[in-house]
Structure formats: C-alpha cells, structure tokens
Short mmCIF file of C-alpha atoms and ligand atoms in Angstrom, two decimals:
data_model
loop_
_atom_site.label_atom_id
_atom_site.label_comp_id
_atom_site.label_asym_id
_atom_site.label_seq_id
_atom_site.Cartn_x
_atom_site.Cartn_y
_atom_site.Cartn_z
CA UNK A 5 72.42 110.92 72.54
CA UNK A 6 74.04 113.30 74.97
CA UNK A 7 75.74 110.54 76.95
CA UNK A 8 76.59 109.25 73.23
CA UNK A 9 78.29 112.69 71.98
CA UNK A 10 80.29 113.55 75.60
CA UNK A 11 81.69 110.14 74.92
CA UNK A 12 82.79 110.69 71.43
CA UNK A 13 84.29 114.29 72.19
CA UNK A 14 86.20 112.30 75.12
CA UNK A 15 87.01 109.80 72.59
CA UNK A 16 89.06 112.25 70.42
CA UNK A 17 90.05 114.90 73.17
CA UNK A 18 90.94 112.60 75.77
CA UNK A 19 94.54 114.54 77.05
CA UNK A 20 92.96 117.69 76.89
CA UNK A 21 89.92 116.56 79.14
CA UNK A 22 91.93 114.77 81.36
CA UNK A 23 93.96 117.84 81.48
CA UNK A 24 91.14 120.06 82.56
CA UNK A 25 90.22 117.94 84.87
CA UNK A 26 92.99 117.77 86.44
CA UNK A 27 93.59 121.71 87.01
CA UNK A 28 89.88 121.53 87.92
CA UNK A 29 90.29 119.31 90.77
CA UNK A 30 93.57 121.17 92.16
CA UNK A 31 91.61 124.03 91.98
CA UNK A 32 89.08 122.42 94.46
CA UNK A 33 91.43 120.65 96.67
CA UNK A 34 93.71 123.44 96.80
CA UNK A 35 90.60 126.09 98.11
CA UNK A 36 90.80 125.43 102.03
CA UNK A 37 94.55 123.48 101.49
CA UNK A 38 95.97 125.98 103.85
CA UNK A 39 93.53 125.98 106.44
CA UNK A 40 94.12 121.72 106.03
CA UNK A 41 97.56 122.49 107.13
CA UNK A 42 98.52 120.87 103.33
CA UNK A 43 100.56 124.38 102.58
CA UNK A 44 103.79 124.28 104.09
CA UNK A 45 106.85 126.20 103.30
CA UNK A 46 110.60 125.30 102.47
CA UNK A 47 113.78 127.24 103.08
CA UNK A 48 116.39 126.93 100.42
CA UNK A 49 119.91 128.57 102.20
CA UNK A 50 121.40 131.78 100.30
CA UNK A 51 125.32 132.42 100.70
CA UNK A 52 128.03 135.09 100.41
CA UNK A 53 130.06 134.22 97.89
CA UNK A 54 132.82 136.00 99.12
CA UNK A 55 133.19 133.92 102.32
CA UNK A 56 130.43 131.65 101.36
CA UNK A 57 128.98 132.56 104.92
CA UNK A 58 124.60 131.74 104.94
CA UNK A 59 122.79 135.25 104.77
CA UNK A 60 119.06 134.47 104.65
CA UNK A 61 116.83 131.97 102.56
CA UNK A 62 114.33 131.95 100.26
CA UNK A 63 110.87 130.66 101.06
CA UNK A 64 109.18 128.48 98.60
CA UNK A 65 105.97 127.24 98.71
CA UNK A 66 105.02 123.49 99.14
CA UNK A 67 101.80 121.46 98.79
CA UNK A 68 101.32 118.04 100.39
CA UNK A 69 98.33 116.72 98.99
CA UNK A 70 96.23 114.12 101.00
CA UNK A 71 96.14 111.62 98.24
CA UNK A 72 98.79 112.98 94.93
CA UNK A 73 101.43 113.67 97.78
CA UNK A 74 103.73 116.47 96.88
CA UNK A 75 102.48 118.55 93.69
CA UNK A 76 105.26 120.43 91.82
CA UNK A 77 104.67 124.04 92.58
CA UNK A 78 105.12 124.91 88.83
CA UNK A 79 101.82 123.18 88.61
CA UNK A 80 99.72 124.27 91.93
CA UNK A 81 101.11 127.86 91.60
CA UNK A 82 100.01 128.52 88.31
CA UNK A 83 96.53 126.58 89.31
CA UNK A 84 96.56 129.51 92.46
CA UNK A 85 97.15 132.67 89.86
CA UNK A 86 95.01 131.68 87.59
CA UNK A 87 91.76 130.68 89.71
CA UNK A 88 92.63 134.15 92.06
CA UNK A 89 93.36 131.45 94.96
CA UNK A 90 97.09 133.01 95.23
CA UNK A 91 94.99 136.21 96.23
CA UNK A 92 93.90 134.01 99.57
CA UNK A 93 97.68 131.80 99.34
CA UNK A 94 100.13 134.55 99.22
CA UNK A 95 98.56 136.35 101.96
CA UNK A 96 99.31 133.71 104.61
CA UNK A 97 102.57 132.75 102.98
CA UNK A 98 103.70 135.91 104.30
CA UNK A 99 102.73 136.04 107.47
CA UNK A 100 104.20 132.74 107.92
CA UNK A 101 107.86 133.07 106.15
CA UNK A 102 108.05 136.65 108.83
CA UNK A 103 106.76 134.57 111.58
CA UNK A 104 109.06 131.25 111.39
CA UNK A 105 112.11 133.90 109.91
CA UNK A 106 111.54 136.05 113.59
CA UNK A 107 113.52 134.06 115.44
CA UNK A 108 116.62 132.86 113.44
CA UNK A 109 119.82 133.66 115.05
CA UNK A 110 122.44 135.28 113.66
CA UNK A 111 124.54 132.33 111.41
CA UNK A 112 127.95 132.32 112.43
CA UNK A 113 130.21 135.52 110.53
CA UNK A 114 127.14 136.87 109.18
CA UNK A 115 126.85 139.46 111.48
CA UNK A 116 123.22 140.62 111.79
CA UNK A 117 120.33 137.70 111.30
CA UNK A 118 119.43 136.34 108.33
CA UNK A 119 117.07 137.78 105.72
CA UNK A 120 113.54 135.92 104.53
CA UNK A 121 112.85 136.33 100.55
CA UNK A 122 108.82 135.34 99.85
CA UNK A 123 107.92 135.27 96.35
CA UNK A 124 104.95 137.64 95.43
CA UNK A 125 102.72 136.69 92.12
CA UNK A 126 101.98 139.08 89.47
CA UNK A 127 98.36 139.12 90.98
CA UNK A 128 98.94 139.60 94.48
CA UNK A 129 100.89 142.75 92.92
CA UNK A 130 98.06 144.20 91.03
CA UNK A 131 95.30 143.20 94.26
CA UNK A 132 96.09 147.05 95.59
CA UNK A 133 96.63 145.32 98.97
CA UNK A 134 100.29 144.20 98.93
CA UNK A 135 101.60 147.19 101.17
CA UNK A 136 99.00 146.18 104.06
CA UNK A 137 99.73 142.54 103.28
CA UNK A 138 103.35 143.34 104.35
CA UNK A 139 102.84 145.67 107.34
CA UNK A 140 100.29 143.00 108.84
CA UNK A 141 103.15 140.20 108.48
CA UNK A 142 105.84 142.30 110.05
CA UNK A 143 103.68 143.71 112.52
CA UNK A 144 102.38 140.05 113.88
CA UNK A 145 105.63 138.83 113.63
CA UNK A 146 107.68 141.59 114.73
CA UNK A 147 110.64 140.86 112.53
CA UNK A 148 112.56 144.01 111.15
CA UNK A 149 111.27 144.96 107.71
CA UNK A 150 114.94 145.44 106.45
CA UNK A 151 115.12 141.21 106.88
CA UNK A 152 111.93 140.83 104.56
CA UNK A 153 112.55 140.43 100.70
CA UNK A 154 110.43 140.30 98.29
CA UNK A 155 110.54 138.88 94.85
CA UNK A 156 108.87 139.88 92.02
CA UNK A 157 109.20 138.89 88.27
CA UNK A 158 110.96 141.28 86.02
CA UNK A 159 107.42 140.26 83.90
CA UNK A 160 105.26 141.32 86.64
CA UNK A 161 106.62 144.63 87.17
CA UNK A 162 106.86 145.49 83.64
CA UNK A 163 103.43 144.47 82.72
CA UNK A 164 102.11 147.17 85.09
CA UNK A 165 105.21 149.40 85.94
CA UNK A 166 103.35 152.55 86.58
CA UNK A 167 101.07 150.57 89.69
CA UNK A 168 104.06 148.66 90.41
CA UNK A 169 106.39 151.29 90.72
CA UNK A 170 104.39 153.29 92.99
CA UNK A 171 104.17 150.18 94.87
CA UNK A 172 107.26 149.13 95.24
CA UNK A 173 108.52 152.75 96.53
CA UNK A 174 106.31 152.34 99.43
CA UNK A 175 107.74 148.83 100.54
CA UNK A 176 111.21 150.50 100.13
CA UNK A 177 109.73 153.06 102.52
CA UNK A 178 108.61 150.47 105.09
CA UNK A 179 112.34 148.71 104.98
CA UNK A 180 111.78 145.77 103.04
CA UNK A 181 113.80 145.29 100.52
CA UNK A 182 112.83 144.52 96.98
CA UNK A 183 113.98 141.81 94.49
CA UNK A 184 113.65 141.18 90.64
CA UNK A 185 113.45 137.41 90.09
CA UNK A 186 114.12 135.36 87.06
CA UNK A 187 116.76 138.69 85.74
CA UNK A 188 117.54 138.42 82.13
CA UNK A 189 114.20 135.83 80.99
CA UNK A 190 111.92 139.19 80.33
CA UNK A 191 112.64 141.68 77.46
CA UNK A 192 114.26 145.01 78.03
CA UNK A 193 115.43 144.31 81.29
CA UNK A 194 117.82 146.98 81.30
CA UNK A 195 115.90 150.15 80.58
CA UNK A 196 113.40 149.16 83.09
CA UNK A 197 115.84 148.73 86.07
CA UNK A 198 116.10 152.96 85.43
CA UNK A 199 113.03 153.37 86.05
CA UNK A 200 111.92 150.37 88.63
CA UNK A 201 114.14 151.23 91.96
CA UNK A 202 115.06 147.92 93.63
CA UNK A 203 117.59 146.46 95.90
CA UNK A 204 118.38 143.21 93.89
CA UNK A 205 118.15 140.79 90.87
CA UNK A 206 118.61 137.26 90.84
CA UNK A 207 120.41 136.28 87.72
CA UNK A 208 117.98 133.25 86.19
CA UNK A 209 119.04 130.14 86.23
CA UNK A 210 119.27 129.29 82.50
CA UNK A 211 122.50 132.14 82.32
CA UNK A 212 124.23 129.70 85.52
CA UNK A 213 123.36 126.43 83.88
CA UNK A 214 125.74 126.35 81.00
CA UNK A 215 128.28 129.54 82.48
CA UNK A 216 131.46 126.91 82.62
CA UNK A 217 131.01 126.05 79.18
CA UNK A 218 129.14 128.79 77.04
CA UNK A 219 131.58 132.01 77.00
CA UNK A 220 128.24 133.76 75.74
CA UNK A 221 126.46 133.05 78.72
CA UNK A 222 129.41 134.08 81.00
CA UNK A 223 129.57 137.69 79.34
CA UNK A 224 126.04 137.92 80.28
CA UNK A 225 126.30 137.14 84.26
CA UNK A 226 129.23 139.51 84.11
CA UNK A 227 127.98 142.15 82.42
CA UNK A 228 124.71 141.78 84.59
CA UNK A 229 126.60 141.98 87.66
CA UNK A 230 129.19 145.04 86.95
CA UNK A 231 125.77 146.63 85.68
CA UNK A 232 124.48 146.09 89.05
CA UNK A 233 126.72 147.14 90.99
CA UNK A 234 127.15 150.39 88.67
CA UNK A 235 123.63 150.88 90.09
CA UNK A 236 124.28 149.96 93.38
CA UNK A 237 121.88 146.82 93.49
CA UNK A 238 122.88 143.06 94.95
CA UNK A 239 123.11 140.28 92.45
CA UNK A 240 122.22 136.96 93.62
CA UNK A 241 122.88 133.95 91.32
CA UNK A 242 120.68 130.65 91.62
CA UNK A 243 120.80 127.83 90.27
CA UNK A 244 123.97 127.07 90.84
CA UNK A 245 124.36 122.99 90.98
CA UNK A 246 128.30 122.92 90.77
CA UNK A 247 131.64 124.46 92.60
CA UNK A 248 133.03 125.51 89.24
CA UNK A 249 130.14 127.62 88.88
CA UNK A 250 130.22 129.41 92.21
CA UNK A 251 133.72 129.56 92.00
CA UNK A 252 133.53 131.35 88.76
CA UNK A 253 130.38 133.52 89.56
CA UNK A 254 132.50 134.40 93.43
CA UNK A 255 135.47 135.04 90.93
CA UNK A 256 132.88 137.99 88.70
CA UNK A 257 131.95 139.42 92.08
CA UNK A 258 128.73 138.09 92.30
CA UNK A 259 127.14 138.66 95.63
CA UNK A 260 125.11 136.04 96.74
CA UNK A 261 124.29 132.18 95.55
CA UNK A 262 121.43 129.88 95.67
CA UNK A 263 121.48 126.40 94.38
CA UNK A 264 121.46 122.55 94.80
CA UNK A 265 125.37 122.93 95.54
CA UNK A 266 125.34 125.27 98.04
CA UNK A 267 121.74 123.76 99.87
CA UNK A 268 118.39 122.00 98.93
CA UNK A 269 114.87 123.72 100.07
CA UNK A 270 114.44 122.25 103.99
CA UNK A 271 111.60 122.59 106.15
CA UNK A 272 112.03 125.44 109.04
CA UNK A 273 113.15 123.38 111.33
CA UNK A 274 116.05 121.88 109.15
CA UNK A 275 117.20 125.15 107.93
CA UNK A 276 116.87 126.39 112.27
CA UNK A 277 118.96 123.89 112.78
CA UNK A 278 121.32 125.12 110.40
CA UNK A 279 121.79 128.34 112.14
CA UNK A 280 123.00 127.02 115.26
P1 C2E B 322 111.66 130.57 91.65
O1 C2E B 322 111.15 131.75 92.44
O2 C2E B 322 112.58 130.88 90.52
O3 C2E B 322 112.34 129.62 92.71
C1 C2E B 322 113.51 128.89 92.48
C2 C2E B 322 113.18 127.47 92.06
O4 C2E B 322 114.40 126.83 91.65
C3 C2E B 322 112.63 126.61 93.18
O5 C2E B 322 111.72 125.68 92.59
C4 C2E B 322 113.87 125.90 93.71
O6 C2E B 322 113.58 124.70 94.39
C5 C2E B 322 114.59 125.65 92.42
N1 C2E B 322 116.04 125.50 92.58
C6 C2E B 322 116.84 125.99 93.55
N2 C2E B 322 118.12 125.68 93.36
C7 C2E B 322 118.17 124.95 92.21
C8 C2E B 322 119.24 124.33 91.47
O7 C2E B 322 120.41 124.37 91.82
N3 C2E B 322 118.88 123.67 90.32
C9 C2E B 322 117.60 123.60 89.89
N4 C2E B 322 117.35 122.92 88.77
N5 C2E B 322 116.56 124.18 90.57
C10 C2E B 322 116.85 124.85 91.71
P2 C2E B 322 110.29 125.38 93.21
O8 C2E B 322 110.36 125.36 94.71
O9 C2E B 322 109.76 124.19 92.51
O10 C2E B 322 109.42 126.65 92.83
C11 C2E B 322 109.11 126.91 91.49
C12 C2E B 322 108.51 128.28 91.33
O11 C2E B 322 107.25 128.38 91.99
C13 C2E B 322 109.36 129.39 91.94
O12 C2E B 322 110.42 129.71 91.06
C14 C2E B 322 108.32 130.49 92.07
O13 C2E B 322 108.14 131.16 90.84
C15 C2E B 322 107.08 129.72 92.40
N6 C2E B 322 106.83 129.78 93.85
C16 C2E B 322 107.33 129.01 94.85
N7 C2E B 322 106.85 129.41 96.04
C17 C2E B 322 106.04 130.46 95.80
C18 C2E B 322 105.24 131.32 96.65
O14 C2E B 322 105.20 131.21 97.88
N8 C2E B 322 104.51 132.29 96.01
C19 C2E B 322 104.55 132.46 94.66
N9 C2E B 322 103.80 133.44 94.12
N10 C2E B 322 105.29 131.69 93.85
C20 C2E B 322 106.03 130.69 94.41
CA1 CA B 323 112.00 133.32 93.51
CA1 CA B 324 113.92 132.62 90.16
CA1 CA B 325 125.09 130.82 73.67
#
C-alpha cells in the first residue's frame, strides 16, 4: 500500500518530484565540489569606456560537474544559498579570485593593475564573518585591498541595512571597495544609496538590453549615472552585447562596461593572457 500510494502521488506530481530531486542531488554533489576541484572560477573583462582600456574583471563562479557537465550558476547558486553551502562556497571563492587576481600586470594604459570584483550572497552577508573572510583573502594573497570589489545586491543590503551598513563601513575601512549589483531591479534604490555608502553600482542588465530602442529605458541609465556621479560613485554598465550600446552608454558618461561585446567569462589563464 505504501509502495502503491508513493506511486500514485508520483503519478500526479511527477515535475515537482523530479524537481526536488533534482535540487536534492545538487545539494549532495555540490557538498565537497570544491574540495573535488569541480568549482572553478571565470573572469569576464571590465573596460573604460572612455578609452575602452581593460580595468579589472569580474569573477564568476563555475561548476563542472563529473557527470551533468557545466550547471548554470543560476541553478547551483541558488542550490548553495539556500542549503547554507554558499556559507562554505563563498569563503574559498575569495581567497581564490585575490590569489589568481595577485599577480595580473598592469593592462596596457590602465595605469595601476587591474581590480578583482567577487560576488558576495545575501547569506554570506548576514554570517557576521564577511570582514575576516576578506582580511584572510588579502592577507594570503597579499593583493592590495583597494583592487578587491565586492558585489552585493541592492536586495541584500536593503533587507538588512542596519547589519549591512555597519558592515560595509568596515570593508571601506580595510580598502576594498564596495559594489551594488543588479542597480535599478530592487525598490527604492535611490533613498537607500543615502544611507548605504558605496563606491559603485552596476546598472542591471534589463535597462542595457533594450537602451538603443526604448527612450524610457535610456532616461533611466542616464539619470542613474548623472545621479552617481552627483554622489561621487562609479557606474558600471553590463550587459552590454552590442557597439551601439557602449557607444551610447560611453556617450552618457558611463564609466565602465561589461558584456558579451566587450569579452566573454575566460578561465584565469585566458584572461592572464589577456594582460600581456
Ligand atoms: P551577476 O552577478 O549579475 O553576473 C553577471 C551575469 O551576466 C553572469 O552570468 C555573466 O556571465 C552574464 N553576462 C555577462 N555579460 C553578459 C551579456 O552581455 N549578456 C548576457 N545575456 N549575460 C551576460 P553567470 O556567470 O551565469 O552568473 C549568474 C549569477 O550567478 C551572477 O549574476 C551572480 O548573481 C551569481 N554568481 C556567479 N558567481 C557567483 C559567486 O561566486 N558567488 C555568488 N554569491 N554568486 C555568484
Ligand atoms: Ca555580479
Ligand atoms: Ca549583475
Ligand atoms: Ca519602456
């Protein structure tokens, strides 16, 4: 009879179950994926748009699984947050992005080396331990804390902006500098950038998509930027697939760019190779 009713709620529940088992198994494969050497990380190139010269990179996280192959981060990331894994992840993706980031040379015209932006999760934010997490990466890797970014979600911050502020002050105090990803997705993004001191925004992606053809979208980005800069913070703009649209966004004053047009994620040693 068991046996009998498992198969019947299978039977009409068969996506969902598949579903959770799915996540389930992730979840398992992805505790000890790290020490597997499965957890990798790519480097997608940021640029000045002014003389489209490479500043630094963003580090994004990549899983090759043994058997699945490559799983989408949108997937395995949200699998890490969720289960508290991220807690154990995010950790070591720091200490990694400062330790293969130590010893990029200076790109040609940039004039002092390029800077390494990891992205932090809401709940490595609210684990108390971020500022140590940071000092122990910089420490071993004895990069300069002003080349470290770090990006948090305008979400994140918000949803705990009394821990988060405190927390981000001290960062600031270490060097590092701190950026608000995804800028313009949360609610109330503007009164909280009085409040939340930070050193950047990256304008989302879903303002560059459309910017050459929806006039509505392009009075955003600008009025984002001036806004910025009103403040004194960098705006970096990603997403950006097309030359029209780094043109255009070089054309507002826009300070940096990150997208498929400009350069794909790359392993280390791609984007090394880069610098030379
Ligand atoms: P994100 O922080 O917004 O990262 C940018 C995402 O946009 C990356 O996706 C990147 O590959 C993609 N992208 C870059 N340029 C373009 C473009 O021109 N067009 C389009 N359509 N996409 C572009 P990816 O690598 O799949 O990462 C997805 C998300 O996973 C990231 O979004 C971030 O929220 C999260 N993530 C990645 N690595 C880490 C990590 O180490 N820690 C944490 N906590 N989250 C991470
Ligand atoms: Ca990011
Ligand atoms: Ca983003
Ligand atoms: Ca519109």
């Amino acid at each position: 009879a068991k046996v009998a009713g498992k198969n019947c709620y299978r039977f009409y529940s068969r996506t969902m179950d598949q579903a959770v088992e799915r996540r389930v198994r992730l979840e398992h494969d992805l505790r000890g994926a790290w020490g597997r050497g499965e957890l990798s990380l790519a480097y997608q190139p940021i640029f000045r748009t002014r003389d489209r010269v490479l500043v630094g990179a963003e580090a994004l996280l990549r899983w090759n699984h043994p058997e699945d192959g490559a799983i989408a981060p949108s997937v395995f990331i949200e699998v890490a947050e969720q289960s508290g894994l991220i807690e154990a992840i995010g950790p070591e993706v720091l200490r990694s992005a400062c330790a293969e980031a130590a010893g990029w040379p200076t790109p040609r015209g940039a004039g002092e080396p390029p800077f390494v932006s990891v992205n932090v999760s809401p709940r490595q934010l609210r684990s108390g331990d971020l500022v140590q997490q940071v000092t122990d990466a910089l420490v071993e890797s004895g990069m300069a804390p002003e080349r470290l970014h770090v990006e948090l979600t305008e979400t994140a911050v918000i949803s705990d902006e009394a821990n988060a502020t405190a927390l981000l002050a001290r960062l600031r105090d270490i060097g590092v500098r701190v950026w608000l990803d995804d800028f313009g997705t949360g609610y109330s993004s503007l009164s909280h950038l009085r409040r939340v001191q930070v050193d950047g925004l990256k304008i989302d992606r879903s303002f560059i998509t459309d910017l050459l053809r929806d006039p509505d979208d392009l009075a955003l980005t600008s009025a984002i930027i001036a806004m910025a800069h009103s403040m004194g913070i960098t705006v970096v703009a990603e997403g950006v697939e097309r030359q029209g649209q780094f043109d255009l966004l070089r054309e507002r004053d826009c300070d940096l760019a990150q997208g498929y047009w400009l350069g794909h994620p790359m392993s280390a040693l791609e984007f090394a190779r880069l610098l030379d």
